[in-house]
Structure formats: C-alpha cells, structure tokens
C-alpha cells in the first residue's frame, strides 16, 4: 500500500510557511544541497541552480513558466513570480538583503557561507519564531509517494538528509515540532493532491491563456442596485427573470454582462453614495459549476471595479439585446471587440445602417442575398427568421430587394400574404425580430472568421442576454419566441450550446415555455417588492399553468388579477363580504352591482357569488 500527503495537510502547512522569507526555501536550501562551505567559497552557478530548484518545487501550473510561492509576500504582491525571478529579484535578495550570510566574489560564480551565517539568518526570522521543519518538508515532498507506515516525522527526517541540514542549523533556525492540528491519518490520502486545488485561492499566472467557452455559473453583488445583496445561480440553458418595473431586471442583466466580459455595455454601475463597506461583485464565469467565484470591489479612489485575483476562464461568444434596440457583442476570438479601445456596443441605428465595426442589417442582407453562393450564411439567416414566425400568420418569406421611391439604395423585403414589404416599413415587432436574428447570426459568422484567422477552434458555447423579450411583439409572436430561441443553436452549429438570460413582463412568454421547459437546465427567477419596501430576488418553481391568465395570477407576476383593476377591486370586495360572519343584504346588492359593471357574465367567480348571494336572499 502507498499514500500521498493530503491536500488538507499541504494547505495547512502553506498557511504557516507564509510567515517566512522565500530565501530559506530557495538559496539557503540550494547551497545546503550543494554542501557550500563555511568560511570559504566554491564554484557554483547560483542563479542557474536556483532556477532549476524553482522549476522542480515551485512551478505548479503546467501551462505556465511562472513560479508559485507559499512564502512571505508584500501586500498586493501576489503569489506568482516571473520566469526571470532567479536572475533578478532573487539575485538581489542574495547579494543585498542576505549578503551578511554569504561569501561571494562579485561578478564571479563563487559562493559560500560567512562564519557567522547562522546568527545573521536567525535575525531574518520573525521575532520569536523559527522555520517549521515539518511544514517545510511537506511542501517539498508534496508529490512524493510514501509507504503506508510513513509519518510526518519520517518526511521531516528525509528532508533533513536530502538538504544536509546540520544539528547547529536545526537548533538555531528550525522548530521540529509538528504544528499541525490534523491527525496523522488526515495528513495523508490515497491519491496525490492536484496542483489546481493547491493554488485555487491564488488565481493563475498572467502567462496562462484563459480557458474559453465559459458561461455564467454564479453572480452575487452587494452595495449596488435596489437589493441589499442579490445572489443569482443561473441554469446552463434557459433563465427567465420576472418582476415589476424598477426592481432591477435590466440592472441584473447589465451586471451579468459585465461578469461575462469585464466591460460595461453602457455606463459603469457605481454605488449611489459612499459606503463604509466596499461594494462587491462576485462571479464565476466557468465551464463547470464548482469553480470558486472571482471577487471584485469598487475602488472609490480610483473610481473603478478592482479584480482581486486573475481570472482563469473567459466566456464564449456573448450577445446582449437591450430593450432600447441597441446591442452589445463580445467575442473572445475578435480582439477588436474585446479591446478596451474598441466599441463593443452598437446602437439600433448602427445595427441597421452600419457603423464602427459592423456593416449593418440593410447592407449585409443585400450582400448575403445577392451573392448567396458566396455567403451560405444567408440560408442560416432565413432559417432563424422562419423559426421566430408564428405558424398561423400565413406566408412570411424573404422577397427580392427593392428600391423605395425617393431612395438611392436597394432595401430587403419580406413577403406577406398581402404582398411584399420593404423591411424599413415593417412593424416595430417584426423589426425587433429581424434585428435580433441578424445580430445573433452576424456575431456567429464574425466569430467563425476571427477564429479561422487566429487558427483557433470555434466556440461551442454562447450566451445571449435578452431584455424585455416580448417588446413590440404580438402575443402570437410571444408564444413562439422561447421555442425559436432554443432552436437557433442548431441552425448556427450542431455542437453549439446557448445559455439564455431573459427578462420578461409577459405571462404569454412563460406560458409558451411549458412545452420546452427542462427543470434540469432551465430556471425561473422573480424580483419582488416586499411589504417592508425591500426588493427580494429568488428562484421560483416552474409549474404547468396552462394559460397566460393562470401565469398572470402566479407568483412570477405577483398574483395579478387578469382583468381590469376595477374588476380586481370588485372581486376583492366580494371575497371580503363572503368571509364576513353576518353580511348585510344591502352590501351584497351593492357588491353585486359592482361585479356586474366590471366582470364578464361568464367569469368563473359568478358561480361562487350567486350561491352566496342567493343564500342571503339576494336574487341575481
């Protein structure tokens, strides 16, 4: 049987090593391993030896040339050291900070120990503390496979022998006590600790490309917006967010966009007034749901959101359709879109007529259609349009371009049962659908081109944020919208998956979701104003309700009556009267008249009311 040091033991030891200077884990041990003499020098390429030492024990990330240190760091310095660290910072430590312990001939590869090196090194230890021998040994032996009967004390003894530590050094510089609170059994496990778990609290080195294809797994923010703290754990496919105007649906989408891209779609969100506790945004944009969230704080002095640790992943393609008709697009394969100096947001005018970074719907449509052999994307575009069309409105297909009287350019058209219509003359609802279809298709096609130019694989994950999904749409179109959106992925690429974050006021949209809802990959959320004036955000169970009226009366729409406000008041008065122990006949007659004025003759409530009124002698 064999075993390895456990992750818990390694992390526990790292906590104590953080008090001590890295010199004791690098140059000191390198010279000891090479048996450097005391009072004289030996030929030794210390920089090269330190580099190999660091590569062996401190290079944790397999895709990085940076070195990780669990030892003492300055404030905000971080745990990662550049590849040139042995010949720059560490060399300066040897020749300046710890020169009192070392014999060295300047500009020569000659090194040794001063006769008083132990006293000098002891002066560099934290006051009243010595190096924890067992913890140091655990760091250096963290990958070693051990026989089943080995103890931590055995590991420490091996460490002492490997680095030729003398009795004088052990007594002067080291504390041989096992300082861990873990049991001997908990100090070991059957498999080696994974490097990514060892460094998971410390970010990744800057030379590691961030992993792509991520989606929003977690979002939490405090100190901003209408809620004291909001926690959003989205599903991998469809996320529908409901709530009254002014409670924060758009706000939530704006922060989600920022979490996915680290850019604001428009104005940067900031706290409305100074606060003692810095506002925070925590988020996880990852390929799996178990990644630890990144943390950002609002830096009031710098007036910016400050990321407290590097990100290990980058989102896939992201499209944000905003309620005012503008769009924001972010593409990890397109440096022009993700550059801080480039515009990732497009106004409705730019989307239709072109602008910086986009040809525009009118020009692209004509180009795709008239050169269809050259642009197979036009077939995809037509498929997406057909998906969004209600099945019972008759013909709706792409027509041939036409020139509008007084115009100077050709305009795309759609053919309706009643004739051909230039898209500039279409209704606001159809224009919104065309714009959404175009931006999704355009973003995907641009991504394919950019990925090919960069010699990288196309993304297989996309995120679409859609604010007020039902805006300008007739109920017939609202009823097919979610099903159409969920089908778009297969039109773009058979392996593409799309995560949707959709804000809506429409019970019709939720009613339409019943035919496509999958509780494993879809979630429903609701923002609500409580009786105490506080905004709350919570997940809501998705239930089959059958009709838009039933959805309107659900918690997602605050149990709103599907009729007029006057009808709701009349029914409320009637229900109050029904619950009264001894109702007055005249009151029953008054309420009956109110009901007759405001609710339809076939309203189901009449059955209940007629029984009640008749029992009390009122004829209806």
PDB file of N, CA and C in Angstrom, residues 431-472:
ATOM      1  N   UNK A 431     -39.459  44.259 -36.945  1.00  0.00           N
ATOM      2  CA  UNK A 431     -38.108  44.837 -36.992  1.00  0.00           C
ATOM      3  C   UNK A 431     -37.267  44.359 -35.814  1.00  0.00           C
ATOM      4  N   UNK A 432     -37.884  44.206 -34.637  1.00  0.00           N
ATOM      5  CA  UNK A 432     -37.129  43.716 -33.473  1.00  0.00           C
ATOM      6  C   UNK A 432     -36.687  42.276 -33.703  1.00  0.00           C
ATOM      7  N   UNK A 433     -37.567  41.445 -34.239  1.00  0.00           N
ATOM      8  CA  UNK A 433     -37.218  40.058 -34.511  1.00  0.00           C
ATOM      9  C   UNK A 433     -36.092  39.988 -35.549  1.00  0.00           C
ATOM     10  N   UNK A 434     -36.202  40.795 -36.613  1.00  0.00           N
ATOM     11  CA  UNK A 434     -35.166  40.799 -37.654  1.00  0.00           C
ATOM     12  C   UNK A 434     -33.820  41.239 -37.082  1.00  0.00           C
ATOM     13  N   UNK A 435     -33.873  42.255 -36.223  1.00  0.00           N
ATOM     14  CA  UNK A 435     -32.634  42.762 -35.630  1.00  0.00           C
ATOM     15  C   UNK A 435     -31.974  41.711 -34.756  1.00  0.00           C
ATOM     16  N   UNK A 436     -32.785  41.046 -33.928  1.00  0.00           N
ATOM     17  CA  UNK A 436     -32.249  40.007 -33.052  1.00  0.00           C
ATOM     18  C   UNK A 436     -31.671  38.861 -33.874  1.00  0.00           C
ATOM     19  N   UNK A 437     -32.404  38.412 -34.892  1.00  0.00           N
ATOM     20  CA  UNK A 437     -31.930  37.318 -35.741  1.00  0.00           C
ATOM     21  C   UNK A 437     -30.628  37.706 -36.432  1.00  0.00           C
ATOM     22  N   UNK A 438     -30.574  38.927 -36.953  1.00  0.00           N
ATOM     23  CA  UNK A 438     -29.371  39.381 -37.654  1.00  0.00           C
ATOM     24  C   UNK A 438     -28.163  39.435 -36.727  1.00  0.00           C
ATOM     25  N   UNK A 439     -28.342  40.029 -35.530  1.00  0.00           N
ATOM     26  CA  UNK A 439     -27.188  40.178 -34.633  1.00  0.00           C
ATOM     27  C   UNK A 439     -26.640  38.833 -34.182  1.00  0.00           C
ATOM     28  N   UNK A 440     -27.524  37.880 -33.912  1.00  0.00           N
ATOM     29  CA  UNK A 440     -27.052  36.558 -33.493  1.00  0.00           C
ATOM     30  C   UNK A 440     -26.273  35.892 -34.626  1.00  0.00           C
ATOM     31  N   UNK A 441     -26.849  35.925 -35.834  1.00  0.00           N
ATOM     32  CA  UNK A 441     -26.192  35.301 -36.983  1.00  0.00           C
ATOM     33  C   UNK A 441     -24.898  36.039 -37.325  1.00  0.00           C
ATOM     34  N   UNK A 442     -24.941  37.363 -37.326  1.00  0.00           N
ATOM     35  CA  UNK A 442     -23.746  38.160 -37.634  1.00  0.00           C
ATOM     36  C   UNK A 442     -22.625  37.876 -36.641  1.00  0.00           C
ATOM     37  N   UNK A 443     -22.964  37.863 -35.338  1.00  0.00           N
ATOM     38  CA  UNK A 443     -21.951  37.619 -34.311  1.00  0.00           C
ATOM     39  C   UNK A 443     -21.303  36.250 -34.500  1.00  0.00           C
ATOM     40  N   UNK A 444     -22.111  35.243 -34.836  1.00  0.00           N
ATOM     41  CA  UNK A 444     -21.564  33.908 -35.034  1.00  0.00           C
ATOM     42  C   UNK A 444     -20.677  33.859 -36.275  1.00  0.00           C
ATOM     43  N   UNK A 445     -21.103  34.475 -37.364  1.00  0.00           N
ATOM     44  CA  UNK A 445     -20.308  34.465 -38.590  1.00  0.00           C
ATOM     45  C   UNK A 445     -18.993  35.219 -38.405  1.00  0.00           C
ATOM     46  N   UNK A 446     -19.046  36.353 -37.715  1.00  0.00           N
ATOM     47  CA  UNK A 446     -17.819  37.100 -37.440  1.00  0.00           C
ATOM     48  C   UNK A 446     -16.877  36.267 -36.568  1.00  0.00           C
ATOM     49  N   UNK A 447     -17.466  35.570 -35.606  1.00  0.00           N
ATOM     50  CA  UNK A 447     -16.641  34.725 -34.740  1.00  0.00           C
ATOM     51  C   UNK A 447     -15.946  33.632 -35.555  1.00  0.00           C
ATOM     52  N   UNK A 448     -16.663  33.002 -36.466  1.00  0.00           N
ATOM     53  CA  UNK A 448     -16.064  31.953 -37.292  1.00  0.00           C
ATOM     54  C   UNK A 448     -14.877  32.488 -38.087  1.00  0.00           C
ATOM     55  N   UNK A 449     -15.045  33.680 -38.669  1.00  0.00           N
ATOM     56  CA  UNK A 449     -13.958  34.280 -39.451  1.00  0.00           C
ATOM     57  C   UNK A 449     -12.758  34.607 -38.569  1.00  0.00           C
ATOM     58  N   UNK A 450     -13.023  35.205 -37.391  1.00  0.00           N
ATOM     59  CA  UNK A 450     -11.935  35.591 -36.487  1.00  0.00           C
ATOM     60  C   UNK A 450     -11.209  34.360 -35.948  1.00  0.00           C
ATOM     61  N   UNK A 451     -11.969  33.321 -35.630  1.00  0.00           N
ATOM     62  CA  UNK A 451     -11.352  32.094 -35.120  1.00  0.00           C
ATOM     63  C   UNK A 451     -10.455  31.465 -36.190  1.00  0.00           C
ATOM     64  N   UNK A 452     -10.925  31.489 -37.430  1.00  0.00           N
ATOM     65  CA  UNK A 452     -10.122  30.936 -38.528  1.00  0.00           C
ATOM     66  C   UNK A 452      -8.842  31.739 -38.706  1.00  0.00           C
ATOM     67  N   UNK A 453      -8.940  33.070 -38.667  1.00  0.00           N
ATOM     68  CA  UNK A 453      -7.756  33.920 -38.814  1.00  0.00           C
ATOM     69  C   UNK A 453      -6.744  33.673 -37.698  1.00  0.00           C
ATOM     70  N   UNK A 454      -7.269  33.400 -36.497  1.00  0.00           N
ATOM     71  CA  UNK A 454      -6.390  33.201 -35.343  1.00  0.00           C
ATOM     72  C   UNK A 454      -5.906  31.760 -35.226  1.00  0.00           C
ATOM     73  N   UNK A 455      -6.393  30.884 -36.103  1.00  0.00           N
ATOM     74  CA  UNK A 455      -6.003  29.484 -36.053  1.00  0.00           C
ATOM     75  C   UNK A 455      -6.507  28.772 -34.816  1.00  0.00           C
ATOM     76  N   UNK A 456      -7.675  29.181 -34.339  1.00  0.00           N
ATOM     77  CA  UNK A 456      -8.232  28.574 -33.139  1.00  0.00           C
ATOM     78  C   UNK A 456      -9.589  27.944 -33.439  1.00  0.00           C
ATOM     79  N   UNK A 457      -9.993  27.074 -32.566  1.00  0.00           N
ATOM     80  CA  UNK A 457     -11.271  26.376 -32.718  1.00  0.00           C
ATOM     81  C   UNK A 457     -12.431  27.336 -32.435  1.00  0.00           C
ATOM     82  N   UNK A 458     -13.500  27.182 -33.194  1.00  0.00           N
ATOM     83  CA  UNK A 458     -14.689  27.983 -32.938  1.00  0.00           C
ATOM     84  C   UNK A 458     -15.263  27.639 -31.565  1.00  0.00           C
ATOM     85  N   UNK A 459     -15.877  28.627 -30.936  1.00  0.00           N
ATOM     86  CA  UNK A 459     -16.509  28.392 -29.652  1.00  0.00           C
ATOM     87  C   UNK A 459     -17.656  27.396 -29.790  1.00  0.00           C
ATOM     88  N   UNK A 460     -17.894  26.658 -28.738  1.00  0.00           N
ATOM     89  CA  UNK A 460     -19.043  25.760 -28.699  1.00  0.00           C
ATOM     90  C   UNK A 460     -20.056  26.213 -27.655  1.00  0.00           C
ATOM     91  N   UNK A 461     -19.826  27.408 -27.109  1.00  0.00           N
ATOM     92  CA  UNK A 461     -20.722  27.937 -26.091  1.00  0.00           C
ATOM     93  C   UNK A 461     -20.987  29.418 -26.366  1.00  0.00           C
ATOM     94  N   UNK A 462     -22.227  29.811 -26.242  1.00  0.00           N
ATOM     95  CA  UNK A 462     -22.635  31.188 -26.487  1.00  0.00           C
ATOM     96  C   UNK A 462     -23.589  31.589 -25.369  1.00  0.00           C
ATOM     97  N   UNK A 463     -23.588  32.861 -25.010  1.00  0.00           N
ATOM     98  CA  UNK A 463     -24.524  33.384 -24.014  1.00  0.00           C
ATOM     99  C   UNK A 463     -25.294  34.534 -24.664  1.00  0.00           C
ATOM    100  N   UNK A 464     -26.618  34.495 -24.539  1.00  0.00           N
ATOM    101  CA  UNK A 464     -27.456  35.559 -25.073  1.00  0.00           C
ATOM    102  C   UNK A 464     -28.272  36.160 -23.933  1.00  0.00           C
ATOM    103  N   UNK A 465     -28.135  37.468 -23.748  1.00  0.00           N
ATOM    104  CA  UNK A 465     -28.925  38.202 -22.768  1.00  0.00           C
ATOM    105  C   UNK A 465     -29.992  38.982 -23.527  1.00  0.00           C
ATOM    106  N   UNK A 466     -31.241  38.862 -23.110  1.00  0.00           N
ATOM    107  CA  UNK A 466     -32.349  39.480 -23.830  1.00  0.00           C
ATOM    108  C   UNK A 466     -33.244  40.203 -22.836  1.00  0.00           C
ATOM    109  N   UNK A 467     -33.298  41.524 -22.951  1.00  0.00           N
ATOM    110  CA  UNK A 467     -34.091  42.341 -22.042  1.00  0.00           C
ATOM    111  C   UNK A 467     -35.462  42.615 -22.650  1.00  0.00           C
ATOM    112  N   UNK A 468     -36.502  42.402 -21.832  1.00  0.00           N
ATOM    113  CA  UNK A 468     -37.888  42.555 -22.279  1.00  0.00           C
ATOM    114  C   UNK A 468     -38.092  41.836 -23.607  1.00  0.00           C
ATOM    115  N   UNK A 469     -38.022  40.534 -23.529  1.00  0.00           N
ATOM    116  CA  UNK A 469     -38.077  39.686 -24.718  1.00  0.00           C
ATOM    117  C   UNK A 469     -39.316  39.945 -25.560  1.00  0.00           C
ATOM    118  N   UNK A 470     -40.399  40.345 -24.913  1.00  0.00           N
ATOM    119  CA  UNK A 470     -41.667  40.499 -25.626  1.00  0.00           C
ATOM    120  C   UNK A 470     -41.874  41.874 -26.248  1.00  0.00           C
ATOM    121  N   UNK A 471     -40.899  42.776 -26.093  1.00  0.00           N
ATOM    122  CA  UNK A 471     -41.078  44.165 -26.532  1.00  0.00           C
ATOM    123  C   UNK A 471     -41.535  44.239 -27.984  1.00  0.00           C
ATOM    124  N   UNK A 472     -42.636  44.924 -28.231  1.00  0.00           N
ATOM    125  CA  UNK A 472     -43.220  45.187 -29.562  1.00  0.00           C
ATOM    126  C   UNK A 472     -43.843  43.956 -30.206  1.00  0.00           C
TER     127      UNK A 472
END
